[in-house]
Amino acid sequence: MKIDLTDTTASKVNKALVQGRRAIGTPAVGMVLTLVIVTDEENAYDALKAASDAAHEHPSRTLVVIRRVSRSPRDRTQSRLDAEVRVGADAGSGETVVLRLYGEVADHAQSVVLPLLLPDAPVVVWWPVNAPLDPAKDPLGALAQRRVTDTYASEQPVRDLATRSRAYTPGDTDLSWTRITPWRSMLAAALDQVTCEVRAVEVEGEEFNPSCELLAMWLADRLDVPVKRSLSGGPGLTAVRMDTNCGPIKLDRADGSLATLSIEGQPDRAVALKRRETAELMAEELRRLDPDDTYASALRYGVDRLKSASPVQSTPSVPKSEGRAGLALPAPVERAAKAPAAEATAQAPVRREPPELEPVRKATTK
């Protein structure tokens, strides 16, 4: 059932929701949370479709906030709210309200959304595109327990990761982090099968994919070893290589769906690591509404620290020295400290005898 409201108010939208539930014979509210989607007209359809699919697992009231751009200065001074209320089969397992804001009211979307929130239910705000750099200070983000962004849709994802690490507030998360959950699970399971010491890691993936940086930062933060970020043609993450004292461990996914796990001394295994749709990512994020401390720790590690990482050494017999926290570091890291002395020795002049004294030197030696 759909109800269209033009030049309306939040109070009339609430009445339309009650009217729609009674018309379909379900007057009770069985929603577990309120999902607020802040997007533009171009991306509204895809975001709403993903939210509707995720609502099969998490029935929720979905509020789609679309700020419409006024064409003339006169229209910018006139506020108007249009709403489309969907209940029943048209809204899937929950309720959907599409709010289109015109004029000055577009700058005060929180005043429209606040009366429509479910009482005593958690609030999640999702920005599919054009997310603020500090979601917690956004007027709509301040209403939520969880704030979901997607750095993959940003023009400069690496820069935005660095900015969000400084502005992180408990409750912030990113779909680029959610995308690497299967990778983190598989890598943790691979290390549980061996009793080896990891010495260096290389994360390979396409350029401008923040999931690669987040996975590299998570590995560097958890293992406390040098991590190198290298580029490939994609799609997405393509490989993770770990150098250990028991031999290399490699998780390679070249086609974006099926990966190969290689561990020294064990047969290669094929594992499913398909690239997931946005609906699956949102369903995973809505399963937990508490702060993600692991994401916060990885984000605060810093993207800049990955640039100076040492390359992975694939030979297991490389000599090693003890680094900080008692972890073994590759020999190139140890040799880097000795480089100035070696360079000075290499540049020292070598004394050579003149050609005319060569016969005299040979006779004296005999």
Short mmCIF file of C-alpha atoms in Angstrom, two decimals:
data_model
loop_
_atom_site.label_atom_id
_atom_site.label_comp_id
_atom_site.label_asym_id
_atom_site.label_seq_id
_atom_site.Cartn_x
_atom_site.Cartn_y
_atom_site.Cartn_z
CA MET A 1 0.00 0.00 0.00
CA LYS A 2 1.31 3.44 -0.96
CA ILE A 3 0.17 6.81 0.31
CA ASP A 4 1.46 9.98 -1.36
CA LEU A 5 1.54 13.22 0.61
CA THR A 6 2.43 16.59 -0.94
CA ASP A 7 3.43 19.68 1.05
CA THR A 8 2.88 17.78 4.26
CA THR A 9 4.20 17.64 7.83
CA ALA A 10 5.72 14.98 10.06
CA SER A 11 2.45 14.72 12.00
CA LYS A 12 0.50 13.89 8.84
CA VAL A 13 3.10 11.29 7.88
CA ASN A 14 2.64 9.57 11.26
CA LYS A 15 -1.12 9.52 10.74
CA ALA A 16 -0.63 8.01 7.29
CA LEU A 17 1.50 5.22 8.79
CA VAL A 18 -1.23 4.37 11.31
CA GLN A 19 -3.87 4.49 8.56
CA GLY A 20 -1.83 2.19 6.33
CA ARG A 21 -1.26 -0.40 9.08
CA ARG A 22 -4.96 -0.50 9.88
CA ALA A 23 -5.86 -0.83 6.21
CA ILE A 24 -3.71 -3.96 5.80
CA GLY A 25 -4.86 -5.43 9.11
CA THR A 26 -1.64 -5.10 11.16
CA PRO A 27 -2.14 -2.23 13.63
CA ALA A 28 0.73 -3.35 15.87
CA VAL A 29 4.27 -2.14 15.28
CA GLY A 30 6.73 -5.03 15.02
CA MET A 31 9.86 -3.11 14.05
CA VAL A 32 13.18 -3.62 15.85
CA LEU A 33 14.92 -0.39 14.80
CA THR A 34 14.74 2.76 12.69
CA LEU A 35 17.03 2.96 9.67
CA VAL A 36 17.58 6.47 8.31
CA ILE A 37 19.07 6.62 4.79
CA VAL A 38 20.51 9.98 3.75
CA THR A 39 21.07 10.07 0.00
CA ASP A 40 20.32 11.89 -3.22
CA GLU A 41 17.76 11.18 -5.92
CA GLU A 42 20.29 9.38 -8.12
CA ASN A 43 21.22 6.76 -5.54
CA ALA A 44 17.92 6.54 -3.67
CA TYR A 45 16.57 3.52 -5.58
CA ASP A 46 19.63 1.31 -5.04
CA ALA A 47 19.91 2.26 -1.37
CA LEU A 48 16.22 1.62 -0.72
CA LYS A 49 16.37 -1.75 -2.48
CA ALA A 50 19.34 -2.82 -0.35
CA ALA A 51 17.57 -1.68 2.82
CA SER A 52 14.40 -3.56 1.85
CA ASP A 53 16.36 -6.77 1.33
CA ALA A 54 18.14 -6.33 4.66
CA ALA A 55 14.76 -5.75 6.34
CA HIS A 56 13.88 -9.43 5.80
CA GLU A 57 16.40 -10.18 8.54
CA HIS A 58 15.87 -6.96 10.54
CA PRO A 59 12.29 -5.58 10.26
CA SER A 60 12.67 -1.84 10.55
CA ARG A 61 11.09 1.49 9.80
CA THR A 62 13.12 2.94 6.94
CA LEU A 63 13.21 6.70 6.51
CA VAL A 64 14.79 7.84 3.24
CA VAL A 65 15.88 11.49 3.40
CA ILE A 66 16.39 13.10 -0.01
CA ARG A 67 17.44 16.73 -0.15
CA ARG A 68 16.17 18.21 -3.40
CA VAL A 69 18.12 21.06 -4.99
CA SER A 70 15.98 24.12 -5.74
CA ARG A 71 16.54 25.67 -9.14
CA SER A 72 15.79 29.32 -8.41
CA PRO A 73 16.59 31.63 -5.45
CA ARG A 74 12.86 32.04 -4.83
CA ASP A 75 12.36 28.28 -4.42
CA ARG A 76 15.25 28.08 -1.95
CA THR A 77 13.38 30.31 0.48
CA GLN A 78 10.20 28.21 0.33
CA SER A 79 10.16 25.07 2.44
CA ARG A 80 8.20 22.01 1.38
CA LEU A 81 8.04 18.39 2.45
CA ASP A 82 6.73 15.65 0.17
CA ALA A 83 6.37 12.12 1.52
CA GLU A 84 5.65 8.66 0.15
CA VAL A 85 4.45 6.15 2.76
CA ARG A 86 4.76 2.43 1.99
CA VAL A 87 3.39 -0.35 4.17
CA GLY A 88 2.55 -4.00 3.63
CA ALA A 89 3.79 -5.74 0.50
CA ASP A 90 5.18 -2.49 -0.95
CA ALA A 91 7.53 -2.10 2.02
CA GLY A 92 8.66 -5.70 2.46
CA SER A 93 9.04 -6.73 6.10
CA GLY A 94 8.90 -3.23 7.53
CA GLU A 95 7.67 0.28 6.84
CA THR A 96 9.16 2.79 4.42
CA VAL A 97 8.80 6.56 4.29
CA VAL A 98 10.49 8.48 1.47
CA LEU A 99 10.96 12.13 2.47
CA ARG A 100 11.80 14.75 -0.13
CA LEU A 101 12.89 18.05 1.36
CA TYR A 102 12.83 21.34 -0.55
CA GLY A 103 14.09 24.78 0.36
CA GLU A 104 15.22 25.73 3.84
CA VAL A 105 13.81 22.60 5.47
CA ALA A 106 16.53 20.60 3.67
CA ASP A 107 19.04 22.13 6.10
CA HIS A 108 16.99 20.96 9.09
CA ALA A 109 16.22 17.36 8.19
CA GLN A 110 16.60 16.27 11.83
CA SER A 111 13.44 18.23 12.75
CA VAL A 112 11.47 16.16 10.23
CA VAL A 113 13.04 12.80 11.10
CA LEU A 114 12.84 13.08 14.90
CA PRO A 115 9.02 12.76 15.19
CA LEU A 116 9.08 9.69 12.91
CA LEU A 117 11.55 7.62 14.94
CA LEU A 118 10.22 4.52 16.64
CA PRO A 119 10.02 5.03 20.42
CA ASP A 120 12.47 3.00 22.56
CA ALA A 121 14.15 1.51 19.49
CA PRO A 122 17.74 1.97 18.29
CA VAL A 123 18.46 4.30 15.39
CA VAL A 124 20.94 3.61 12.57
CA VAL A 125 21.89 6.30 10.04
CA TRP A 126 23.39 5.24 6.71
CA TRP A 127 25.02 7.50 4.11
CA PRO A 128 25.43 5.49 0.84
CA VAL A 129 27.18 8.49 -0.77
CA ASN A 130 28.38 11.94 0.28
CA ALA A 131 28.89 11.00 3.91
CA PRO A 132 30.13 13.68 6.33
CA LEU A 133 33.74 13.41 7.44
CA ASP A 134 32.57 13.50 11.07
CA PRO A 135 29.29 11.53 11.15
CA ALA A 136 28.78 11.92 14.90
CA LYS A 137 28.61 15.74 14.59
CA ASP A 138 26.10 15.64 11.76
CA PRO A 139 22.60 16.64 12.98
CA LEU A 140 21.14 13.34 11.77
CA GLY A 141 24.12 11.32 12.96
CA ALA A 142 23.65 12.73 16.46
CA LEU A 143 20.28 10.95 16.65
CA ALA A 144 21.78 7.48 16.03
CA GLN A 145 23.52 4.77 18.00
CA ARG A 146 25.22 3.52 14.84
CA ARG A 147 26.45 5.58 11.89
CA VAL A 148 27.27 3.70 8.68
CA THR A 149 29.31 5.26 5.87
CA ASP A 150 30.87 3.85 2.71
CA THR A 151 34.34 5.17 1.90
CA TYR A 152 34.34 3.15 -1.34
CA ALA A 153 31.90 5.73 -2.80
CA SER A 154 34.23 8.62 -1.94
CA GLU A 155 36.37 10.42 -4.51
CA GLN A 156 39.45 10.22 -2.25
CA PRO A 157 38.93 7.16 -0.04
CA VAL A 158 42.42 7.06 1.48
CA ARG A 159 42.22 10.70 2.54
CA ASP A 160 38.75 10.14 4.04
CA LEU A 161 40.03 7.15 6.03
CA ALA A 162 42.71 9.34 7.58
CA THR A 163 40.14 12.04 8.40
CA ARG A 164 37.69 9.59 9.94
CA SER A 165 40.41 8.08 12.10
CA ARG A 166 40.87 11.48 13.73
CA ALA A 167 37.11 12.08 14.08
CA TYR A 168 36.15 8.56 15.15
CA THR A 169 33.33 8.29 17.70
CA PRO A 170 32.09 4.98 19.18
CA GLY A 171 29.28 3.82 16.94
CA ASP A 172 30.93 4.80 13.64
CA THR A 173 31.52 2.10 11.05
CA ASP A 174 32.09 1.76 7.32
CA LEU A 175 30.90 -0.75 4.71
CA SER A 176 34.48 -0.94 3.41
CA TRP A 177 35.29 -2.56 6.76
CA THR A 178 32.29 -4.89 6.51
CA ARG A 179 33.46 -6.11 3.10
CA ILE A 180 36.62 -7.66 4.57
CA THR A 181 34.88 -9.73 7.28
CA PRO A 182 35.30 -13.02 5.30
CA TRP A 183 38.97 -12.18 4.67
CA ARG A 184 39.62 -11.53 8.34
CA SER A 185 37.87 -14.75 9.33
CA MET A 186 39.80 -16.83 6.79
CA LEU A 187 43.19 -15.34 7.71
CA ALA A 188 42.55 -15.86 11.42
CA ALA A 189 41.54 -19.49 10.76
CA ALA A 190 44.69 -20.05 8.68
CA LEU A 191 46.94 -18.80 11.48
CA ASP A 192 45.11 -21.01 13.98
CA GLN A 193 46.19 -24.08 12.00
CA VAL A 194 49.92 -23.43 12.37
CA THR A 195 52.29 -22.50 15.18
CA CYS A 196 54.36 -20.03 13.21
CA GLU A 197 55.61 -16.54 13.80
CA VAL A 198 54.52 -13.97 11.22
CA ARG A 199 57.35 -11.67 10.16
CA ALA A 200 55.87 -9.56 7.36
CA VAL A 201 52.65 -9.26 5.34
CA GLU A 202 51.70 -8.00 1.89
CA VAL A 203 48.13 -6.98 0.98
CA GLU A 204 47.38 -6.75 -2.74
CA GLY A 205 44.33 -5.12 -4.28
CA GLU A 206 43.05 -2.58 -6.74
CA GLU A 207 43.81 1.11 -6.35
CA PHE A 208 41.30 3.41 -4.61
CA ASN A 209 39.79 0.51 -2.70
CA PRO A 210 39.73 1.42 1.01
CA SER A 211 39.03 -2.20 2.02
CA CYS A 212 42.64 -3.03 1.11
CA GLU A 213 43.96 -0.30 3.39
CA LEU A 214 41.66 -1.34 6.22
CA LEU A 215 42.72 -4.98 5.96
CA ALA A 216 46.39 -3.96 5.90
CA MET A 217 45.91 -1.73 8.95
CA TRP A 218 44.07 -4.50 10.81
CA LEU A 219 46.89 -6.98 10.14
CA ALA A 220 49.56 -4.47 11.13
CA ASP A 221 47.69 -3.55 14.31
CA ARG A 222 47.02 -7.15 15.37
CA LEU A 223 50.28 -8.81 14.33
CA ASP A 224 52.57 -5.84 14.98
CA VAL A 225 54.65 -6.61 11.88
CA PRO A 226 55.54 -4.61 8.73
CA VAL A 227 52.70 -4.63 6.19
CA LYS A 228 53.12 -3.66 2.54
CA ARG A 229 50.22 -2.40 0.43
CA SER A 230 50.66 -3.32 -3.26
CA LEU A 231 48.45 -2.67 -6.29
CA SER A 232 46.75 -5.05 -8.70
CA GLY A 233 44.11 -4.92 -11.40
CA GLY A 234 41.38 -6.18 -9.05
CA PRO A 235 38.58 -6.83 -8.67
CA GLY A 236 38.75 -5.60 -5.08
CA LEU A 237 41.13 -7.46 -2.81
CA THR A 238 43.16 -10.03 -4.73
CA ALA A 239 45.76 -11.54 -2.36
CA VAL A 240 47.28 -11.55 1.11
CA ARG A 241 50.76 -13.01 1.58
CA MET A 242 52.29 -13.65 5.00
CA ASP A 243 55.94 -14.49 5.54
CA THR A 244 56.42 -16.77 8.57
CA ASN A 245 59.31 -18.75 10.00
CA CYS A 246 57.50 -21.92 8.87
CA GLY A 247 57.09 -20.85 5.26
CA PRO A 248 54.76 -18.55 3.32
CA ILE A 249 50.98 -18.43 3.81
CA LYS A 250 49.00 -17.07 0.87
CA LEU A 251 45.31 -16.31 0.31
CA ASP A 252 44.83 -15.54 -3.39
CA ARG A 253 41.55 -14.47 -5.03
CA ALA A 254 42.08 -13.50 -8.64
CA ASP A 255 38.51 -13.69 -9.97
CA GLY A 256 36.55 -12.01 -7.15
CA SER A 257 34.68 -15.13 -6.13
CA LEU A 258 36.85 -18.21 -5.44
CA ALA A 259 40.10 -17.99 -3.47
CA THR A 260 42.97 -20.41 -2.91
CA LEU A 261 44.53 -20.83 0.53
CA SER A 262 48.14 -22.05 0.45
CA ILE A 263 49.99 -23.07 3.62
CA GLU A 264 53.51 -24.52 3.62
CA GLY A 265 53.37 -28.30 4.06
CA GLN A 266 49.61 -28.55 3.37
CA PRO A 267 47.65 -29.06 0.15
CA ASP A 268 46.07 -25.98 -1.43
CA ARG A 269 42.41 -25.45 -0.58
CA ALA A 270 39.69 -23.59 -2.47
CA VAL A 271 37.55 -21.28 -0.32
CA ALA A 272 34.52 -19.17 -1.24
CA LEU A 273 35.25 -15.45 -0.97
CA LYS A 274 32.68 -13.88 -3.26
CA ARG A 275 32.12 -10.16 -3.38
CA ARG A 276 28.93 -9.46 -1.46
CA GLU A 277 26.02 -7.20 -2.33
CA THR A 278 25.17 -4.08 -0.34
CA ALA A 279 22.10 -5.74 1.18
CA GLU A 280 24.27 -8.46 2.74
CA LEU A 281 26.66 -5.85 4.10
CA MET A 282 23.84 -3.86 5.68
CA ALA A 283 22.28 -6.99 7.16
CA GLU A 284 25.62 -7.78 8.82
CA GLU A 285 25.98 -4.27 10.21
CA LEU A 286 22.47 -4.30 11.67
CA ARG A 287 23.22 -7.49 13.64
CA ARG A 288 25.27 -5.52 16.15
CA LEU A 289 24.48 -2.07 17.45
CA ASP A 290 27.34 -1.72 19.94
CA PRO A 291 30.62 0.07 19.10
CA ASP A 292 33.10 -1.91 16.98
CA ASP A 293 36.35 -1.62 18.94
CA THR A 294 38.27 -3.72 16.41
CA TYR A 295 37.40 -1.32 13.60
CA ALA A 296 38.38 1.63 15.79
CA SER A 297 41.77 0.09 16.60
CA ALA A 298 42.51 -0.69 12.95
CA LEU A 299 41.38 2.74 11.78
CA ARG A 300 43.57 4.54 14.30
CA TYR A 301 46.65 2.60 13.18
CA GLY A 302 46.94 5.11 10.33
CA VAL A 303 47.15 4.78 6.56
CA ASP A 304 50.45 6.67 6.40
CA ARG A 305 52.24 3.98 8.38
CA LEU A 306 51.64 1.47 5.58
CA LYS A 307 53.78 3.43 3.09
CA SER A 308 57.04 2.72 4.92
CA ALA A 309 56.40 -1.01 5.37
CA SER A 310 59.07 -3.53 4.37
CA PRO A 311 58.47 -5.95 1.47
CA VAL A 312 57.51 -9.55 2.15
CA GLN A 313 60.37 -12.08 2.19
CA SER A 314 59.24 -15.43 0.81
CA THR A 315 62.34 -17.40 1.88
CA PRO A 316 61.74 -18.97 5.32
CA SER A 317 65.44 -19.24 6.19
CA VAL A 318 66.12 -15.47 6.18
CA PRO A 319 68.04 -14.44 9.33
CA LYS A 320 66.03 -12.33 11.73
CA SER A 321 66.49 -10.03 14.69
CA GLU A 322 64.18 -9.22 17.54
CA GLY A 323 62.03 -6.12 17.03
CA ARG A 324 59.75 -4.32 19.38
CA ALA A 325 57.29 -6.41 21.41
CA GLY A 326 59.61 -9.39 20.92
CA LEU A 327 58.46 -10.02 17.33
CA ALA A 328 60.92 -11.24 14.70
CA LEU A 329 61.59 -8.80 11.88
CA PRO A 330 63.00 -9.63 8.44
CA ALA A 331 66.74 -9.24 7.91
CA PRO A 332 66.26 -6.23 5.54
CA VAL A 333 64.83 -4.28 8.49
CA GLU A 334 67.95 -5.04 10.54
CA ARG A 335 70.26 -4.25 7.61
CA ALA A 336 68.56 -0.87 7.13
CA ALA A 337 70.12 0.37 10.38
CA LYS A 338 73.59 -0.67 9.15
CA ALA A 339 73.18 0.93 5.73
CA PRO A 340 74.94 4.25 6.54
CA ALA A 341 78.12 2.48 7.70
CA ALA A 342 78.12 0.15 4.71
CA GLU A 343 77.58 3.09 2.37
CA ALA A 344 80.49 5.00 3.92
CA THR A 345 82.78 2.00 3.46
CA ALA A 346 81.69 1.58 -0.14
CA GLN A 347 82.47 5.23 -0.89
CA ALA A 348 86.02 5.16 0.67
CA PRO A 349 88.77 5.62 -1.99
CA VAL A 350 90.87 2.56 -2.90
CA ARG A 351 94.65 3.15 -3.13
CA ARG A 352 96.20 1.85 -6.31
CA GLU A 353 99.92 1.63 -7.29
CA PRO A 354 101.11 3.59 -10.35
CA PRO A 355 101.72 1.37 -13.42
CA GLU A 356 105.47 2.08 -13.46
CA LEU A 357 105.91 0.64 -9.92
CA GLU A 358 104.14 -2.63 -10.66
CA PRO A 359 107.37 -4.59 -11.60
CA VAL A 360 109.15 -3.32 -8.46
CA ARG A 361 106.26 -4.44 -6.24
CA LYS A 362 106.26 -7.95 -7.79
CA ALA A 363 110.05 -8.30 -7.33
CA THR A 364 109.82 -7.23 -3.68
CA THR A 365 107.01 -9.74 -3.08
CA LYS A 366 109.12 -12.59 -4.44
#
